[in-house]
Coordinates of C-alpha atoms in Angstrom, one line a residue:
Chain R
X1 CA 0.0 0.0 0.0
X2 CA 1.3 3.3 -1.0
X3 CA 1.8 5.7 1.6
X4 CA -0.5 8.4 0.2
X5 CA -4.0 8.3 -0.4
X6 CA -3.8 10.6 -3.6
X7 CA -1.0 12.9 -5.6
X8 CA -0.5 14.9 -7.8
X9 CA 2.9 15.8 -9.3
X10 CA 2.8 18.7 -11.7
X11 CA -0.5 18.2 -13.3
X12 CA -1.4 20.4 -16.4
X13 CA -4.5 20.1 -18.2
X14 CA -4.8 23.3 -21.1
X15 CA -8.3 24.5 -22.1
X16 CA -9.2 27.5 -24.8
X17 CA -10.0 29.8 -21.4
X18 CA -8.7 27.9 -19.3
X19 CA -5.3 26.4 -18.0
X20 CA -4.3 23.8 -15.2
X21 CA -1.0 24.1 -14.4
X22 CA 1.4 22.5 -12.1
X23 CA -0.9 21.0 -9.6
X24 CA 0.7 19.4 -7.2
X25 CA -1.0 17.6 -4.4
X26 CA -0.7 15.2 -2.0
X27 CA -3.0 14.0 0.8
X28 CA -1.4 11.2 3.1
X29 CA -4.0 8.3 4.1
X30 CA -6.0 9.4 7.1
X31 CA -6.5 12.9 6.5
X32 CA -9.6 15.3 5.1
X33 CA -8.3 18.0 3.0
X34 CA -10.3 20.9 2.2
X35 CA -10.0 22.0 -1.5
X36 CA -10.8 25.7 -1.6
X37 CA -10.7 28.4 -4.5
X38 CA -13.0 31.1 -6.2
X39 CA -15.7 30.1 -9.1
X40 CA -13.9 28.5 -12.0
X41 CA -10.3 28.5 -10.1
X42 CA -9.6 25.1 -11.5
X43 CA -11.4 22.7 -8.4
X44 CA -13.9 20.6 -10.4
X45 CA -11.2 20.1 -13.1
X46 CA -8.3 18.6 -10.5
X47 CA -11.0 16.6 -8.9
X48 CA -12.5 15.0 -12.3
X49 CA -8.7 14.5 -13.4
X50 CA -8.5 12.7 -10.3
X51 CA -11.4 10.5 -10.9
X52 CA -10.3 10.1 -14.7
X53 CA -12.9 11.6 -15.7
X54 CA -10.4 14.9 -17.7
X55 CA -7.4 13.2 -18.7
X56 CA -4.2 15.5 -18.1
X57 CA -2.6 16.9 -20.6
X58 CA 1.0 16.3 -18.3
X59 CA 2.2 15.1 -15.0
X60 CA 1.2 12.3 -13.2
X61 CA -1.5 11.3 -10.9
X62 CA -1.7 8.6 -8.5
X63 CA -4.5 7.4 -6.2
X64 CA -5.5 5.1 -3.6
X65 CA -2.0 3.4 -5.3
X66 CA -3.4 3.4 -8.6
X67 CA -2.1 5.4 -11.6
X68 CA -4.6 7.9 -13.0
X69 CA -6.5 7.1 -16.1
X70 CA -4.9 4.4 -16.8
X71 CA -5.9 2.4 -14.0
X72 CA -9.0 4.1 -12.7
X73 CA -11.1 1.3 -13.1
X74 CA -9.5 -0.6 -10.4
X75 CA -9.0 2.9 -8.6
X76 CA -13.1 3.0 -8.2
X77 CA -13.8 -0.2 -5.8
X78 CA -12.2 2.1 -3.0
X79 CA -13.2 5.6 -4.4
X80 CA -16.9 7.3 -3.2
X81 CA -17.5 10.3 -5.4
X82 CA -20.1 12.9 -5.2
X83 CA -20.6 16.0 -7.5
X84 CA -23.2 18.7 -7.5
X85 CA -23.6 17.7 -11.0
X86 CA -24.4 14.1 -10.1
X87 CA -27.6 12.7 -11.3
X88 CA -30.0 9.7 -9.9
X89 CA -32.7 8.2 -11.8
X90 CA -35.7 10.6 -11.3
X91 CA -38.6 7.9 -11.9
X92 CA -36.7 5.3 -9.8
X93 CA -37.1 5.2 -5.6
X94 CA -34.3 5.6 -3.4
X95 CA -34.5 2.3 -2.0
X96 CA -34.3 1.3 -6.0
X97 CA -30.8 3.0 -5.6
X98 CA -30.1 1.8 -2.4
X99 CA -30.5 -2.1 -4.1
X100 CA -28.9 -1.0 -7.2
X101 CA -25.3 0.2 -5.4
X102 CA -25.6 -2.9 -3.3
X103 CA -25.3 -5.2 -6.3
X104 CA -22.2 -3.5 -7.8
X105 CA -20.4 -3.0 -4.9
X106 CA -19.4 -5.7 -2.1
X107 CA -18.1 -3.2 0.4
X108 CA -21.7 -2.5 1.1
X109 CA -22.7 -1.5 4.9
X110 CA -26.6 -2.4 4.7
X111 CA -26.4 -1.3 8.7
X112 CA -24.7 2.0 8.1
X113 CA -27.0 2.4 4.9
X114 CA -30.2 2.0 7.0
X115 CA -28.4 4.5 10.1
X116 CA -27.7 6.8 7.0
X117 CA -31.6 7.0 6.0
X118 CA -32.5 7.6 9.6
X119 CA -29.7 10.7 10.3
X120 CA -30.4 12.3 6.8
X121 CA -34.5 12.2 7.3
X122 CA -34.9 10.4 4.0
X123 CA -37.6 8.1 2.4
X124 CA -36.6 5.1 0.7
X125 CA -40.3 4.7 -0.9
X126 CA -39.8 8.3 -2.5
X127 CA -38.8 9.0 -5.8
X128 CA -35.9 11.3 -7.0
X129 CA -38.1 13.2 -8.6
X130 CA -40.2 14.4 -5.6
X131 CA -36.8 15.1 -3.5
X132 CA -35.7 18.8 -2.6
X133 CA -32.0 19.4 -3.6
X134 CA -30.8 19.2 0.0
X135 CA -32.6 15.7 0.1
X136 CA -30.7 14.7 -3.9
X137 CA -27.6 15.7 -2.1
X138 CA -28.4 13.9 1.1
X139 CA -29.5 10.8 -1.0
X140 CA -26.3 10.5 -3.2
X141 CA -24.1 11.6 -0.4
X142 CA -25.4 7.9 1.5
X143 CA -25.1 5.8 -1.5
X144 CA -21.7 6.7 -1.6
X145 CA -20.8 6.3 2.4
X146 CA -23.0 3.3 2.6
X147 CA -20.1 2.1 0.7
X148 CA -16.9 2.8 2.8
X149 CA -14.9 3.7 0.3
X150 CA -11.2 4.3 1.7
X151 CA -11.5 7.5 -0.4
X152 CA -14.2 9.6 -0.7
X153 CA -13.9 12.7 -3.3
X154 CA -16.4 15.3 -2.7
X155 CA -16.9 18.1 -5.2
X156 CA -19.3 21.0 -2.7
X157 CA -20.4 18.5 -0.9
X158 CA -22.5 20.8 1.5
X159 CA -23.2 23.7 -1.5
X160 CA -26.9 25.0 -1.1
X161 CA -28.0 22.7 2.3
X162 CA -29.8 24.4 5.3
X163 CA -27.5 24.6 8.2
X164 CA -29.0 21.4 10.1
X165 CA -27.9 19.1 6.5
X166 CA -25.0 20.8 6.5
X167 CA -24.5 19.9 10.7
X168 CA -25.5 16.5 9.7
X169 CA -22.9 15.7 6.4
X170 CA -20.1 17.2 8.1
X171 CA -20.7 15.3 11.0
X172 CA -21.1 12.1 9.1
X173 CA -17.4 13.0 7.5
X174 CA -15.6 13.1 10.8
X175 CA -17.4 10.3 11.4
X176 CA -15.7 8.4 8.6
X177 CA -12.1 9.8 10.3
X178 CA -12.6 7.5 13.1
X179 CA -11.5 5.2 10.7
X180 CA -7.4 6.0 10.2
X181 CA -7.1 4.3 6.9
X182 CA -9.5 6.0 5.3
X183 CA -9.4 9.9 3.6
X184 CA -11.7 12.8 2.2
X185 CA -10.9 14.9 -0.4
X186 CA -13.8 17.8 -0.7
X187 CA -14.0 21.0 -2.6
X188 CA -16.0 23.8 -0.8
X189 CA -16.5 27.5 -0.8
X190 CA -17.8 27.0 2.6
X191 CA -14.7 27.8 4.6
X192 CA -16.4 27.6 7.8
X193 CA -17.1 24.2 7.0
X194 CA -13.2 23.3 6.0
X195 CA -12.2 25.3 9.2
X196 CA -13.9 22.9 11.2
X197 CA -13.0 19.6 9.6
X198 CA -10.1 19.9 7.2
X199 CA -6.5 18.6 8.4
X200 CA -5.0 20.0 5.1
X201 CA -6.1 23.2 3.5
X202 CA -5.4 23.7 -0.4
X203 CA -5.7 26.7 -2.0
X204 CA -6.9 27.3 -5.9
X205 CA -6.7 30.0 -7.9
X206 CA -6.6 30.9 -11.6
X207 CA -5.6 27.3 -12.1
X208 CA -3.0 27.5 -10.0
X209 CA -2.4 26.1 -6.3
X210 CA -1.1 29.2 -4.5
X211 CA -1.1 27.4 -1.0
X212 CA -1.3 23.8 0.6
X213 CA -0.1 22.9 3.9
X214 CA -1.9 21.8 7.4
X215 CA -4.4 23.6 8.9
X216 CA -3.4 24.4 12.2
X217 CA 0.3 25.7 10.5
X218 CA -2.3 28.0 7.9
X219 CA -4.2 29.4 11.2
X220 CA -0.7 29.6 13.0
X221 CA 1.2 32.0 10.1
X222 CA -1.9 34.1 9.5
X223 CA -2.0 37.3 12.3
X224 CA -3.6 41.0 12.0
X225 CA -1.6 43.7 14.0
X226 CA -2.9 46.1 15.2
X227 CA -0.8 49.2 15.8
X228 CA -0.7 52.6 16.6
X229 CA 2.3 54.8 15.0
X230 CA 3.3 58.0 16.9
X231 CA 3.6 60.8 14.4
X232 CA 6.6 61.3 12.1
X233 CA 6.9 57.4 12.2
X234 CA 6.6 55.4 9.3
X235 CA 5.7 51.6 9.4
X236 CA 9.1 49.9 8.8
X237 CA 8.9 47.1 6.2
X238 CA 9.2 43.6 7.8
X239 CA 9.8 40.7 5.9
X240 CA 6.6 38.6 6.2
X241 CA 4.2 41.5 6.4
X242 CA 2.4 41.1 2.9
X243 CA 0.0 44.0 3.6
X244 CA -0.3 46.9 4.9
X245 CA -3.4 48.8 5.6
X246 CA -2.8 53.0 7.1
X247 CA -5.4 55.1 8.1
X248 CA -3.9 58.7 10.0
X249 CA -2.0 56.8 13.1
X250 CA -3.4 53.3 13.2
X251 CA -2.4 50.8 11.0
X252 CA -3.4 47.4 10.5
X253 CA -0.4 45.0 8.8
X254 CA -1.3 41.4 7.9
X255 CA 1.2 38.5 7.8
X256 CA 1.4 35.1 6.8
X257 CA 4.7 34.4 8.6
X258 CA 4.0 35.5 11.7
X259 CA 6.8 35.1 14.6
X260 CA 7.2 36.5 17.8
X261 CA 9.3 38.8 17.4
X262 CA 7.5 41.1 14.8
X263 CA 5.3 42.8 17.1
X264 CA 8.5 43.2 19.5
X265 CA 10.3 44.4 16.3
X266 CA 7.5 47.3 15.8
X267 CA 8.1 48.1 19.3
X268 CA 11.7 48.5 19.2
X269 CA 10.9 51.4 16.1
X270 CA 9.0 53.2 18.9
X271 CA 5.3 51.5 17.7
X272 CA 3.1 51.0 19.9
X273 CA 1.1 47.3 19.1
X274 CA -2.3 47.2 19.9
X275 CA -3.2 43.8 19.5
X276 CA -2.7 40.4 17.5
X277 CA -5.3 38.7 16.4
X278 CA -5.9 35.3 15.1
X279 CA -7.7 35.4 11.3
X280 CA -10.7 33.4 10.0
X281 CA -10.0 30.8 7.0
X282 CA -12.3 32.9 5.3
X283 CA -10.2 36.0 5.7
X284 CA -7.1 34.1 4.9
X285 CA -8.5 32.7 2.0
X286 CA -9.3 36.6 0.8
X287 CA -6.2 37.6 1.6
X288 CA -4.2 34.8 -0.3
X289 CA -5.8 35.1 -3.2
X290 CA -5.3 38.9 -3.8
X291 CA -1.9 38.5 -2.8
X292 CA -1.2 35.7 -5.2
X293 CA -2.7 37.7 -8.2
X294 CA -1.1 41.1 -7.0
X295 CA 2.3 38.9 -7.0
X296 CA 1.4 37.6 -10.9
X297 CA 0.3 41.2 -12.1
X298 CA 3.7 42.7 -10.3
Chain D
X1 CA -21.5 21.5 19.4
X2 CA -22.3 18.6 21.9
X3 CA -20.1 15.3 22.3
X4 CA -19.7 12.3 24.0
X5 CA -17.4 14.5 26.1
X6 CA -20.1 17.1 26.8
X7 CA -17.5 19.7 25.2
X8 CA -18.8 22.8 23.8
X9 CA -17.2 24.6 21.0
X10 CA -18.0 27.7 19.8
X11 CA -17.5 29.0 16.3
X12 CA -18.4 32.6 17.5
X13 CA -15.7 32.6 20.0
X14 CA -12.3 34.1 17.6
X15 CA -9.9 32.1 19.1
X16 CA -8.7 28.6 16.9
X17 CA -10.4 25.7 18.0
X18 CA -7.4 24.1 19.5
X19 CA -7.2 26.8 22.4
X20 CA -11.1 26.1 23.2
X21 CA -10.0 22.5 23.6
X22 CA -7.5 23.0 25.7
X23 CA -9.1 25.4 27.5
X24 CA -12.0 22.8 28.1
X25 CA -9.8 20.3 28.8
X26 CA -8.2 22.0 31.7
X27 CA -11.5 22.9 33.3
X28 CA -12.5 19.6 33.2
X29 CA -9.0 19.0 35.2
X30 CA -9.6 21.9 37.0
X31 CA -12.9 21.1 38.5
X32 CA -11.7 17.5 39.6
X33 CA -14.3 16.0 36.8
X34 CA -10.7 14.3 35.2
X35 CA -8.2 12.9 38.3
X36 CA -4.7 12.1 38.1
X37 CA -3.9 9.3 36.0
X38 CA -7.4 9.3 34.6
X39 CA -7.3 8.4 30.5
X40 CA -8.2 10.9 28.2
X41 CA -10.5 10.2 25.1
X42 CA -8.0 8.9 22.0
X43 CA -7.1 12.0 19.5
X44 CA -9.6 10.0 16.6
X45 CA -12.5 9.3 19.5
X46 CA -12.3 13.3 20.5
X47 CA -12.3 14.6 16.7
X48 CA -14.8 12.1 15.9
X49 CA -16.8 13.6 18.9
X50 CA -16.8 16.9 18.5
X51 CA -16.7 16.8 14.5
X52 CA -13.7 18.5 14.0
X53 CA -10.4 17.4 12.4
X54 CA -8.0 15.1 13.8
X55 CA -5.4 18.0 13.6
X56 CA -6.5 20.0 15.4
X57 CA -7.0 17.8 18.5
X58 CA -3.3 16.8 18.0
X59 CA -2.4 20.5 18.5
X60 CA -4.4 20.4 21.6
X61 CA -2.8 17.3 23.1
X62 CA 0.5 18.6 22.2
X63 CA -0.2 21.7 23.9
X64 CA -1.2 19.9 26.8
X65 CA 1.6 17.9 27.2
X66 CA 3.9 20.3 27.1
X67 CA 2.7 22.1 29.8
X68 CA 2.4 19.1 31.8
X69 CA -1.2 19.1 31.6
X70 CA -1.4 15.6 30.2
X71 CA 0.9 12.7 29.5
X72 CA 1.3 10.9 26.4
X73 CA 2.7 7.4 26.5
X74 CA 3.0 5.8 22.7
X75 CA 0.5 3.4 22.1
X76 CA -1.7 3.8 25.1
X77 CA -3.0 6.9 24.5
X78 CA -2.9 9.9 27.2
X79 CA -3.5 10.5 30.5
X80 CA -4.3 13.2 33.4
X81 CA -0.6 13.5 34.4
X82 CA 0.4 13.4 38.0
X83 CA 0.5 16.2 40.7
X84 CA -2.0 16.1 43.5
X85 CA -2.4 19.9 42.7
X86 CA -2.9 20.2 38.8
X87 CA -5.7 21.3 39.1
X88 CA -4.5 24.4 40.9
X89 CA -1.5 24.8 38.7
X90 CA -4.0 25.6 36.2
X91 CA -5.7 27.8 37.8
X92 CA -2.0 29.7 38.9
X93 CA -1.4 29.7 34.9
X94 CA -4.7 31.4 34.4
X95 CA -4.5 33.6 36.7
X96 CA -1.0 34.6 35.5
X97 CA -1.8 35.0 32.0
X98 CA -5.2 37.6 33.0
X99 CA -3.4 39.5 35.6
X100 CA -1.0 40.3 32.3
X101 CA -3.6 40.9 30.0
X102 CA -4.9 43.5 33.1
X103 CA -1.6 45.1 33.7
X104 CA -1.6 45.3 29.6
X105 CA -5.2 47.0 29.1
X106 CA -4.9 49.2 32.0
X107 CA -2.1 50.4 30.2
X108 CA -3.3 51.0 27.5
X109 CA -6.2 53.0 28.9
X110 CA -2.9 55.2 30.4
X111 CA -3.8 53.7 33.7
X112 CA -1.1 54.5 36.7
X113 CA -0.2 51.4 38.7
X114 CA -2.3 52.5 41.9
X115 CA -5.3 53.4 39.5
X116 CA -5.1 49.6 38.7
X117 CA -4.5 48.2 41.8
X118 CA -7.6 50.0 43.1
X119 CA -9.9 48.6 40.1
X120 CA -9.0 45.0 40.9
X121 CA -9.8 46.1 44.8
X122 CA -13.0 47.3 43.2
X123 CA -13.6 44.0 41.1
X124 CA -12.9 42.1 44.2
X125 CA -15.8 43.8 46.4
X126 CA -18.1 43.7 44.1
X127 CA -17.5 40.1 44.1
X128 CA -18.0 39.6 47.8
X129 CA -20.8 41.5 47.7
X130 CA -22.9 39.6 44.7
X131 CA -21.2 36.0 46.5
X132 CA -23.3 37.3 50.3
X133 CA -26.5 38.5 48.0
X134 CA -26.5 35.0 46.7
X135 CA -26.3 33.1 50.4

C-alpha cells in the first residue's frame, strides 16, 4: 500500500480559457483535506482528473495506489465520489438505488446504509423526482458512504444545504475519520465548513495552487496587527508582512509568517502594538488570493 | 457542538479551536471531573466527537503535554498527568496569564499602577458582595 492516499505531481491540463498548471497535491491516508478556490479556479477540473474523468494533458496522478487514467477502473472499488452535477434516476425510488449500489459494490454496509436514511430524514419509498436538492444531495451523499470507500472525493459537498444538512454531512465525515485508513478529499466555498474539519487546506486560484499545507500551521502563520504609530513614524517594512493597511496613526499589517518577534520588532521602532489577532480561514483565503494575483500582475 | 465528552465549542468565539480545547480540557482537570492518571478520550474518539479534524485535537494534546497538563505514552493513549495539585496549577497559569492581560489593558487605557490596583480592589468587592446576595 502506498503511503498516500492521492497525488499529484505537476498536473497540467490546457483549455481555450482555461489552463491547469502545475498541480501538485498530495493527501497522506487518514486525513480530510479541504479543496478551496474562487468560481472556476480550476477545483472541479483537478477533482474529475482525479477520478479520470479529464485526462491530463502532463504530469502524473496517483490514487489510492493506482495510476490515474490508466488504472482508474481498479482505482473505483475504494473511491466514493459525489458531484453537484451528479444525477439519480428521477422515476426510480431511493430504495431502488439503495438495491442497485448494493449489487455493484461488495463493500456495502446495509447497517450504516439504513443509520444513513435515519440521520439524513430520508424516504426510501420516495422518488428522486419528488426530492428537494438538499434531500438529492443527502441521498447521493449515502449511496456513496454506505459504501466505505477508503477515499471519498467530494466536489461541494455541502453547496446549497440548510444549516441542520449541513451539521448532519459534516458530522457524518468526521465520522468516517474514526477510521485511520481511510481519507476525504472535498472542494468547498464554505470555509467555515473546512475550518472545522479539514486537516489540510489547499488553495486554488486561476488554475494555479497558491497554498497547501496543514491547517493548524495556515491558522498559526496568518496574524492581523494592530498598531498605533506615533507621528513622524513610518511603518518599517518587515519581511513577512504582505499587507499593509494605514489610516492617520493606526495601522493594520497582515502577515502570513507571523513570529514572535514582529510585534516586539514594531516596538523596538517606537510602535506602539495594539493587539494580534488570530484570522478566520475565510479571511485568509481573501487575503491569499489577492496577494497571489497582485504577486502575478507585479 | 455537543459530544460524548459534553464539550462545547463555539464558532463565534475568535480564538482557533485548538485553544477552546484545551481550555475545556483543563476545566475539566480543574474542577476534579478528570483525576490524576485518569485516560483521556484517544485524538480520533475526541475529533470524531466533537466533528472536527484530527489536527486539530493533536495541537491540543501537544499543547497539553507540554505544559504538563497531560501525559502521552506511545501506544496507550494519554492521560491526566500526575500532581495532587494540577488542578490548581492551572488555575496559577490562568490567573497569570489575566493579571498580564490586566496590567496590559490598563495600560493602555494610560492607567497609573495605583489606578489599577484599586480597580482590581474594586472587582474584588463587588465580588464579595454579589457572593453574600446569593447566600
Amino acid at each position: 500500500m502506498s503511503d498516500v492516499a492521492l497525488k499529484l505531481d505537476g498536473v497540467g491540463k490546457h483549455y481555450k480559457f482555461f489552463e491547469l498548471d502545475d498541480v501538485r497535491l498530495e493527501l497522506p491516508h487518514g486525513h480530510i483535506m479541504g479543496f478551496i478556490g474562487p468560481n472556476g479556479a480550476g477545483k472541479s477540473t483537478t477533482i474529475r482528473i482525479l477520478m479520470g474523468l479529464v485526462h491530463q494533458d502532463r504530469g502524473e496522478v496517483t490514487v489510492l495506489g493506482h495510476r490515474m487514467p490508466e488504472d482508474q477502473a481498479a482505482a473505483k472499488w475504494d473511491i466514493g465520489f459525489a458531484s453537484e452535477d451528479m444525477r439519480l434516476y428521477n422515476e426510480a425510488t431511493l430504495d431502488w438505488h439503495l438495491r442497485f449500489v448494493r449489487s455493484i459494490f461488495p463493500s456495502w454496509d446495509e447497517q450504516y446504509a439504513q443509520l444513513l436514511l435515519k440521520r439524513f430524514d430520508l424516504k426510501p419509498a420516495q422518488h428522486i423526482k419528488g426530492l428537494s436538492h438538499g434531500q438529492r444531495t443527502k441521498a447521493a451523499l449515502l449511496l456513496v458512504l454506505a459504501r466505505r470507500p477508503r477515499l471519498l472525493i467530494l466536489d461541494e459537498p455541502t453547496t446549497g444545504l440548510d444549516p441542520v444538512a449541513r451539521h448532519e454531512i459534516l458530522r457524518e465525515l468526521t465520522d468516517v475519520m474514526s477510521d485511520d485508513r481511510r481519507s476525504i478529499l472535498f472542494s468547498s466555498h464554505n470555509t467555515q465548513d473546512v475550518e472545522q474539519i479539514s486537516d489540510q487546506i489547499t488553495f486554488i486560484d486561476r488554475g494555479r495552487i497558491i497554498d497547501s499545507r496543514d491547517k493548524e500551521t495556515f491558522i498559526d502563520r496568518w496574524r492581523r496587527i494592530r498598531v498605533e504609530l506615533p507621528s513622524g513614524i513610518q511603518m518599517p517594512a518587515l519581511t513577512g508582512v504582505i499587507d499593509i493597511q494605514q489610516s492617520g496613526r493606526l495601522a493594520v499589517a497582515t502577515t502570513n509568517a507571523f513570529d514572535g518577534v514582529m510585534p516586539r520588532a514594531y516596538e523596538a521602532a517606537g510602535i506602539h502594538v495594539h493587539a494580534v489577532e488570530n484570522m478566520t480561514l475565510e479571511e485568509i483565503f481573501v487575503q491569499n488570493v489577492q496577494h497571489s494575483r497582485e504577486g502575478e500582475h507585479a | 457542538m455537543l459530544s460524548d465528552t459534553g464539550f462545547v465549542l463555539s464558532q463565534a468565539d475568535g480564538r482557533p479551536m485548538y485553544l477552546q480545547i484545551i481550555e475545556q480540557i483543563r476545566q475539566r482537570i480543574a474542577v476534579g471531573d478528570w483525576p490524576a492518571g485518569e485516560q483521556l478520550p484517544s485524538i480520533r474518539q475526541l475529533a470524531t466527537d466533537l466533528g472536527v479534524s484530527v489536527i486539530t485535537i493533536k495541537r491540543a494534546y501537544f499543547e497539553l503535554e507540554r505544559e504538563g497538563v497531560i501525559l502521552t505514552q506511545h501506544g496507550k493513549g494519554s492521560i491526566v498527568a500526575n500532581g495532587a495539585n494540577v488542578g490548581s496549577r492551572i488555575h496559577e497559569q490562568d490567573l497569570a496569564k489575566h493579571l498580564e492581560q490586566v496590567a496590559r489593558i490598563g495600560a493602555l487605557l494610560g492607567l497609573t499602577p495605583k489606578e489599577i490596583q484599586a480597580r482590581l480592589r474594586e472587582a474584588l468587592e463587588r465580588l464579595t458582595a454579589t457572593g453574600k446576595e446569593r447566600t
